[in-house]
XYZ file of C-alpha atoms in Angstrom:
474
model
C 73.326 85.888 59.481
C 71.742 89.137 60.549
C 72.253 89.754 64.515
C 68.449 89.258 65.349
C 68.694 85.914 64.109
C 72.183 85.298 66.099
C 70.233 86.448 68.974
C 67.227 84.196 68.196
C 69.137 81.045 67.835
C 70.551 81.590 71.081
C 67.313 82.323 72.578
C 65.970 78.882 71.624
C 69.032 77.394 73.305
C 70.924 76.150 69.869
C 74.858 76.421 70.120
C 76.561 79.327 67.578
C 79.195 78.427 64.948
C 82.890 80.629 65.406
C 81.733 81.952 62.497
C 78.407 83.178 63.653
C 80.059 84.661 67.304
C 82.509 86.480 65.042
C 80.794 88.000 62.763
C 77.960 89.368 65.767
C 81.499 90.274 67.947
C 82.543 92.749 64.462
C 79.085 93.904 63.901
C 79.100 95.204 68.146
C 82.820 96.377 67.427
C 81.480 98.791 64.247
C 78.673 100.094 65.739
C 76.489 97.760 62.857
C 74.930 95.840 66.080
C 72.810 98.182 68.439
C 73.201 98.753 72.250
C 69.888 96.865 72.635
C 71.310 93.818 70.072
C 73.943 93.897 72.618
C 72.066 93.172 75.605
C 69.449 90.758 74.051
C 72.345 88.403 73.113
C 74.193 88.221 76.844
C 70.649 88.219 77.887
C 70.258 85.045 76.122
C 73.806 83.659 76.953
C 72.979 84.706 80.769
C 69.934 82.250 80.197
C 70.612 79.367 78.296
C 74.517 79.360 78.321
C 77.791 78.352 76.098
C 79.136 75.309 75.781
C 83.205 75.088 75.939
C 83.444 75.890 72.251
C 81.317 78.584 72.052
C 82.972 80.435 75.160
C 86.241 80.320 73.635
C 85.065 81.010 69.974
C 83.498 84.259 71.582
C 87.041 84.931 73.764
C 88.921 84.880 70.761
C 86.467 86.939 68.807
C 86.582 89.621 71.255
C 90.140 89.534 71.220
C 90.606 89.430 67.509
C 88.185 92.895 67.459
C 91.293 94.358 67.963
C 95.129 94.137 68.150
C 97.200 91.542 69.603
C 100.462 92.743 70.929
C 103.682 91.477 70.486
C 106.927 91.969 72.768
C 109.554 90.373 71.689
C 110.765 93.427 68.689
C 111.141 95.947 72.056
C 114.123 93.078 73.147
C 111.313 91.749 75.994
C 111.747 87.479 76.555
C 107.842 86.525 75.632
C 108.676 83.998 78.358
C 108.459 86.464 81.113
C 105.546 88.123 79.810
C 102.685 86.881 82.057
C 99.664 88.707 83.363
C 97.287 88.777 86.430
C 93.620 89.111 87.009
C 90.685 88.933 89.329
C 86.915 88.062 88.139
C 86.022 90.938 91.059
C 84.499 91.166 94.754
C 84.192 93.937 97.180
C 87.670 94.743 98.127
C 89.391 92.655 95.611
C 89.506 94.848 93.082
C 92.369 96.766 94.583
C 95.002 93.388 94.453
C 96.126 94.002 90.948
C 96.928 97.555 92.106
C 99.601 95.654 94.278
C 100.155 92.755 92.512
C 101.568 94.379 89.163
C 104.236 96.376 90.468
C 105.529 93.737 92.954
C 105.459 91.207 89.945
C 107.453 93.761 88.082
C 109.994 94.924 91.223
C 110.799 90.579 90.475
C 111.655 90.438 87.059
C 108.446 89.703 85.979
C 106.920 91.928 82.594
C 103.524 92.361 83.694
C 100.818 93.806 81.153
C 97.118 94.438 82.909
C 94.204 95.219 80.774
C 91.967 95.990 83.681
C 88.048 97.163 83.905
C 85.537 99.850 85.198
C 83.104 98.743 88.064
C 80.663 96.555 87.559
C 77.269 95.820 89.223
C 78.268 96.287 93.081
C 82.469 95.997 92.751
C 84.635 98.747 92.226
C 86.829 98.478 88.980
C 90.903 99.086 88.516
C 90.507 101.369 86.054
C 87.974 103.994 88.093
C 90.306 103.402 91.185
C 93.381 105.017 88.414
C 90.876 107.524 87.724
C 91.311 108.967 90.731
C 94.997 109.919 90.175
C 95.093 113.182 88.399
C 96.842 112.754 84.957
C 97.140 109.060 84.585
C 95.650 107.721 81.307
C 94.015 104.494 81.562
C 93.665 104.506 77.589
C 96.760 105.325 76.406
C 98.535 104.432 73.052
C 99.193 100.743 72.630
C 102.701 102.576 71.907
C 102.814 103.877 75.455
C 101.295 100.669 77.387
C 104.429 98.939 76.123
C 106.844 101.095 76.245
C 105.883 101.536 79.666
C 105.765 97.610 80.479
C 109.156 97.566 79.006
C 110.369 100.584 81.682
C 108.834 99.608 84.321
C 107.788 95.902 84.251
C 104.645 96.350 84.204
C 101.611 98.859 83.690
C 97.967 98.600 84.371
C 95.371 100.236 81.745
C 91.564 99.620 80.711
C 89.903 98.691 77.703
C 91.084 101.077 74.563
C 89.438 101.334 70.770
C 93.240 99.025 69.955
C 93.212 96.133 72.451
C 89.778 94.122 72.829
C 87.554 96.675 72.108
C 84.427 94.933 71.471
C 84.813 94.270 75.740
C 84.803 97.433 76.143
C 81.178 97.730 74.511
C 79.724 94.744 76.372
C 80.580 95.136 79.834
C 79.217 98.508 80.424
C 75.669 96.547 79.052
C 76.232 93.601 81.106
C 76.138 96.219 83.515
C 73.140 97.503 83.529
C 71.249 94.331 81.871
C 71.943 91.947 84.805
C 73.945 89.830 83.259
C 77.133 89.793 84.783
C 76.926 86.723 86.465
C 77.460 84.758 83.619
C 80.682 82.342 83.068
C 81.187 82.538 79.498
C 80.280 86.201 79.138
C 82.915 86.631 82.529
C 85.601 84.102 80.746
C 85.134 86.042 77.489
C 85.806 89.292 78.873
C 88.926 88.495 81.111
C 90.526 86.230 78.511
C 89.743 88.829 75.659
C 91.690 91.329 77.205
C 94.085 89.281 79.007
C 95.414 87.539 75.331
C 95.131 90.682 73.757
C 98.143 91.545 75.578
C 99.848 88.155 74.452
C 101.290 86.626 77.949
C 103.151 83.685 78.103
C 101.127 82.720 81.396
C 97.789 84.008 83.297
C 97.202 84.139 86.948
C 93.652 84.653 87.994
C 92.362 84.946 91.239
C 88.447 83.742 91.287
C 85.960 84.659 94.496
C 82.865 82.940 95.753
C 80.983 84.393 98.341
C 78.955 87.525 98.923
C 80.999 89.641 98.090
C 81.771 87.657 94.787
C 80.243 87.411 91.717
C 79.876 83.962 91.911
C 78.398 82.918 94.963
C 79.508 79.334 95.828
C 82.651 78.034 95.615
C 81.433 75.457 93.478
C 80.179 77.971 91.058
C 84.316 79.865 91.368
C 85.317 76.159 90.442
C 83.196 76.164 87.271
C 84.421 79.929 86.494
C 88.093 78.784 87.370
C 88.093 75.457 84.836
C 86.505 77.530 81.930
C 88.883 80.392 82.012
C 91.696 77.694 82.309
C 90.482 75.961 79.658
C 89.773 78.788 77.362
C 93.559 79.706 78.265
C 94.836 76.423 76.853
C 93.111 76.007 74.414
C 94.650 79.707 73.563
C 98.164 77.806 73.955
C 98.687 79.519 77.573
C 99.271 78.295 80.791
C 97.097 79.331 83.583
C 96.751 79.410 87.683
C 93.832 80.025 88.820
C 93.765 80.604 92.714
C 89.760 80.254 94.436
C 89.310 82.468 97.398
C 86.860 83.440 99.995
C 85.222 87.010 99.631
C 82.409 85.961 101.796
C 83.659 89.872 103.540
C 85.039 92.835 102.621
C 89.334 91.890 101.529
C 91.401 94.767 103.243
C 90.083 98.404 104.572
C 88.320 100.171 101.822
C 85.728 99.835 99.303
C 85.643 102.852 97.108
C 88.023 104.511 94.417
C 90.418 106.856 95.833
C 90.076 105.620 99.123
C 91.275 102.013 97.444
C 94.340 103.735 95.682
C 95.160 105.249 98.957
C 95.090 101.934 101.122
C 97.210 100.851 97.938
C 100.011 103.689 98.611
C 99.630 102.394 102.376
C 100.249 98.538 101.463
C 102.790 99.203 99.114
C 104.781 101.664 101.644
C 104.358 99.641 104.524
C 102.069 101.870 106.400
C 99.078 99.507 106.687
C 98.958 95.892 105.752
C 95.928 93.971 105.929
C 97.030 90.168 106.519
C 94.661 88.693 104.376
C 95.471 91.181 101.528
C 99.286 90.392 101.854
C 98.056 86.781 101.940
C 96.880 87.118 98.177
C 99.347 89.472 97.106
C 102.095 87.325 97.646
C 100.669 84.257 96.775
C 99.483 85.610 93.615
C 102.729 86.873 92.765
C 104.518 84.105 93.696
C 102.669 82.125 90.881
C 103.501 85.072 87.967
C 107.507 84.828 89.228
C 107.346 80.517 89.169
C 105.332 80.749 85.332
C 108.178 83.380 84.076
C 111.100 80.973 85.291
C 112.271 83.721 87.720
C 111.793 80.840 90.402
C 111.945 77.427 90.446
C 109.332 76.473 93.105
C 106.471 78.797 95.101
C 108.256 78.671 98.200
C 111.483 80.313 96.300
C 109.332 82.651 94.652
C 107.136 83.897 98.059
C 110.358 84.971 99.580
C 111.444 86.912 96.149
C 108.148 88.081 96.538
C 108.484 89.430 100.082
C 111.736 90.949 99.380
C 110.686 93.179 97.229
C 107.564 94.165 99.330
C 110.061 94.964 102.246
C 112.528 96.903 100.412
C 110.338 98.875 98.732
C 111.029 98.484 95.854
C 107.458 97.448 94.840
C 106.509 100.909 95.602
C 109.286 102.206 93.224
C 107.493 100.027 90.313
C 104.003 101.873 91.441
C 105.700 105.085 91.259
C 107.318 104.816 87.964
C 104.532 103.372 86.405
C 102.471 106.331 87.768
C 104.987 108.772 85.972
C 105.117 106.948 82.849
C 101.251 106.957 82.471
C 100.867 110.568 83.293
C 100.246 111.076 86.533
C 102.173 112.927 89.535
C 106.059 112.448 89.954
C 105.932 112.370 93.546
C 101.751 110.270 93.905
C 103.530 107.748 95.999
C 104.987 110.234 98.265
C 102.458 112.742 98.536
C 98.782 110.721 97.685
C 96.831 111.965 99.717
C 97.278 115.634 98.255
C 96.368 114.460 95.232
C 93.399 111.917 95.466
C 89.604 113.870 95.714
C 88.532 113.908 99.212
C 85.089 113.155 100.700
C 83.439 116.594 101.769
C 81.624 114.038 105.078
C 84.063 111.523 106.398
C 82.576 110.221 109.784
C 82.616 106.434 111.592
C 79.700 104.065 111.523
C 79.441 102.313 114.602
C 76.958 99.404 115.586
C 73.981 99.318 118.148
C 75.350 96.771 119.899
C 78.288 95.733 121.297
C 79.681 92.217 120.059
C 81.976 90.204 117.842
C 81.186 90.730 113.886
C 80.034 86.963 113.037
C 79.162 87.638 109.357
C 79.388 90.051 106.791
C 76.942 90.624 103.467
C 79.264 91.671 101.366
C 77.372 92.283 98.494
C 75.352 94.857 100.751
C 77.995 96.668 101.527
C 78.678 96.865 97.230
C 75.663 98.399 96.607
C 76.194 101.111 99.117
C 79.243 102.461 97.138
C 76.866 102.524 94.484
C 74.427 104.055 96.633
C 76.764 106.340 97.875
C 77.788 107.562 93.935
C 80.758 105.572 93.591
C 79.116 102.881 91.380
C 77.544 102.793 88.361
C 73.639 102.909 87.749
C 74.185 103.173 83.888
C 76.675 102.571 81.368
C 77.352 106.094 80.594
C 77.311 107.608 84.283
C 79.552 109.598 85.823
C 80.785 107.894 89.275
C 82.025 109.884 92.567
C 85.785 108.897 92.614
C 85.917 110.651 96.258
C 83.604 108.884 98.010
C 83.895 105.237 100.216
C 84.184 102.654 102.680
C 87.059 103.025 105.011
C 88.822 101.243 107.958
C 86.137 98.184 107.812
C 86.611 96.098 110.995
C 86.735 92.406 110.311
C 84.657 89.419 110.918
C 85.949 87.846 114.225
C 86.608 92.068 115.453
C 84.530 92.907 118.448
C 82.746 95.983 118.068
C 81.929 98.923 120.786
C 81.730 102.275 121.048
C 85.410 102.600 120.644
C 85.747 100.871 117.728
C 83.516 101.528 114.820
C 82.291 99.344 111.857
C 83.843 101.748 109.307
C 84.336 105.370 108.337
C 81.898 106.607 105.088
C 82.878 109.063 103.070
C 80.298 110.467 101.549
C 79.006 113.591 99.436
C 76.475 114.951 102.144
C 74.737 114.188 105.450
C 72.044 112.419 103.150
C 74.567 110.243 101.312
C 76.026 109.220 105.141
C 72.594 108.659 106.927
C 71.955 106.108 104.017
C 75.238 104.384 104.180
C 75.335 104.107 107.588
C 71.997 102.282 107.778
C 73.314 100.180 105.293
C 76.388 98.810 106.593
C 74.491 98.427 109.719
C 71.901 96.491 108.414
C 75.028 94.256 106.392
C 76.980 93.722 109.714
C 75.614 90.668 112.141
C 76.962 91.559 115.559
C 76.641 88.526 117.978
C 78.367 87.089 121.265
C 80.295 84.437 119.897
C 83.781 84.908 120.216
C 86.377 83.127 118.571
C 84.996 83.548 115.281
C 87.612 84.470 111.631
C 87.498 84.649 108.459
C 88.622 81.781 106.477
C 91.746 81.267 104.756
C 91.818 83.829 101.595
C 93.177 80.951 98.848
C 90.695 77.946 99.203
C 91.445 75.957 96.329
C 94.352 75.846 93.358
C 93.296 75.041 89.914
C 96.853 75.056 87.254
C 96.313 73.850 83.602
C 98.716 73.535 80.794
C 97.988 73.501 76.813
C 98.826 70.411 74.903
C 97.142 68.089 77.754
C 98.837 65.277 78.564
C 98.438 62.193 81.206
C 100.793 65.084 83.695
C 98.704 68.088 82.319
C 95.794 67.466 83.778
C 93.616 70.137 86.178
C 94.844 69.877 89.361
C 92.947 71.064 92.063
C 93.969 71.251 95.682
C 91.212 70.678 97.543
C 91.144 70.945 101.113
C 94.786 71.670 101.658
C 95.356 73.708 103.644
C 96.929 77.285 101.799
C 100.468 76.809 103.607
C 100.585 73.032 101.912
C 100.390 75.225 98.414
C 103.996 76.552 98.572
C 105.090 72.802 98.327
C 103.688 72.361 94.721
C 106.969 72.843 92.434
C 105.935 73.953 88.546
C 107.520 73.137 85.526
C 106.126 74.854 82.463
C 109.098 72.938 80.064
C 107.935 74.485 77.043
C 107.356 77.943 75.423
C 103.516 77.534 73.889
């Protein structure tokens, strides 16, 4: 079937074979489907949908457009092989930057095929950008003889490993169509089984600052990645959580690999950020059979973070991918700096009630630090900085954030627009939710005991209780 009639099928709201996804997936992966092909069908999908076997007949398409790795010649236990990811928000995009290595300082192998940014959230693999030398495309070669190393090592899409995502998402892009949940389950599970775990952890936000804005809409995200997963033969956590504000102090690219060398070092740690680091890679150490239970695995977890030796894993994993020897050490004389760095503050004094999150998104793009096209250049300097949080009062002393920014233009915009995204009232008492709302796990090979299980309304110090028991190698 030629791709305009693939595209027209769709169109009129009629499901696709796996044969018909497949062969439109290798005709974008050649180059024999157009850019514009490209964006008329995830316009289409945007509109009308998948059902659940057309989402994971186009995962598996995506992830078939290229290789699928396997660990277990380099002397690596396939059981400990299990990956992390986050389907994005302003602020969040930074976790896997901690998560990996911390996951790796625990035993854990740890293989991350990140993204750029998209729409109005930064993306991993501009944030590694930033670090002069490190290659974010290397050789599938390198990638796992690094994971192998190091225990884990963080890279973008490459022309080996799901390549066909890497020509859709810069169009979803620019088409606005990213927030779609088969086109967002395709590309995280293409990449993620492309690098063959034995388990995913996924971390889905609602909220402004998410792409999906409910949490009902996270839910429906949550059970079709999980499903797609099992249906892949791999078991899957997905933690929900609340990005309805900026997660930690930056928003930006370098700025975001420097609060990372902060976190990691114990310089700075934003409680809500070590909230989701820990609980994220508390589930990657229980899936790999490190740990027996989440509460065994947190303090593992925690370990680690204290002794440093997550930031050891960073480091190495730096060197190994070509950047600096001594980033960890000495960051901030190698990440591009912000010619205008200067603090925002509000025009009133009060407590920060709310935060539009997605605002403040679109003024890193504003600012040059997102993308307008799929092709554009992005400024890796520039940023959000030091954000106060919701529940913070705000005066004159204590500013709404720091921009960096390119020029005096470039600030006088941002300013107004973090302004404008920042409701300043007199209530006091107010705080941001708890960061994990809901837990959604899911084996393959359902059973009776393998159903979803969601916890819903517990509260997030209930979830260390849940014990898992993955008894079989899928």
């Amino acid at each position: 079937m030629p791709p305009q009639e693939v595209i027209r099928k769709k169109r009129d709201g009629e499901a696709l074979s796996a044969e018909e996804i497949a062969a439109f997936i290798k005709g974008a992966t050649r180059g024999e489907v157009s850019e514009g092909q490209i964006g008329a069908f995830v316009m289409a999908v945007y509109l009308n949908g998948m059902t659940t076997e057309e989402t994971v007949a186009l995962s598996l398409a995506m992830r078939d457009s290229g290789r699928v790795l396997e660990w277990s010649p380099l002397g690596i236990d396939p059981r400990r092989v299990i990956d992390k990811h986050s389907s994005g928000g302003v602020g969040d995009e930074k976790i896997t930057l901690l998560v990996i290595p911390l996951a790796a300082a625990c035993g854990v192998y740890a293989p991350n095929l990140s993204g750029r940014g998209l729409d109005y959230c930064a993306g991993e693999i501009d944030m590694l950008d930033a670090i002069p030398g490190y290659q974010t495309a290397p050789s599938p070669e390198l990638f796992m003889r690094t994971v192998k190393e190091v225990g884990g090592a963080i890279i973008g899409p490459t022309f080996d490993l799901a390549p066909a995502d890497r020509k859709i998402f810069y169009v979803r892009d620019v088409t606005a169509t990213v927030e779609s949940v088969p086109l967002i389950t395709a590309s995280i599970l293409s990449k993620k089984l492309a690098s063959a775990p034995h388990g995913l952890v996924i971390s889905v936000g609602s909220g402004s600052g998410a792409y999906m804005a409910t949490l009902d809409d996270a839910r429906r995200l949550a059970t079709s990645m999980a499903t797609v997963a099992a249906q892949a033969g791999v078991p899957s956590v997905m933690l929900l959580t609340d990005l309805s504000s900026v997660l930690g102090a930056t928003v930006g690219n370098a700025v975001a690999v420097a609060e990372t060398v902060d976190f990691l070092t114990g310089r700075r740690r934003d409680a809500r950020v070590a909230e989701l680091v820990l609980s994220l890679t508390a589930e990657m150490i229980v899936l790999a059979g490190i740990e027996p239970d989440l509460a065994a695995a947190r303090a593992h977890a925690a370990a680690k973070l204290a002794d440093g030796a997550a930031a050891e894993r960073f480091a190495r994993m730096v060197r190994a991918l070509g950047g600096p020897g001594d980033f960890v050490e000495r960051a901030s004389a190698y990440l591009p700096i912000a010619p205008v760095i200067r603090p925002v503050f509000a025009e009133r004094d009060g407590v920060i009630e709310e935060m539009d999150a997605k605002a403040i998104g679109l003024t890193l793009v504003a600012l040059g630090g997102g993308r307008k096209r799929p092709d554009e250049a992005i400024d890796l300097a520039v940023g959000l900085t030091d954000f106060a949080q919701v529940g913070d009062r705000i005066d004159r002393a204590k500013p709404l954030c720091a921009v960096h920014a390119r020029d005096e233009t470039g600030f006088d915009l941002a300013a107004r627009r973090i302004r404008a995204a920042i409701h300043i009232g007199p209530q006091s008492g107010v705080a941001a939710g708890p960061i994990v709302q809901e837990r959604i796990a899911r084996r393959p090979q359902a059973s009776r005991d393998d159903r979803p299980m969601t916890a819903v309304g517990e509260k997030v110090d209930a979830l260390v209780r849940i014990r898992h028991r993955w008894d079989t190698d899928p």
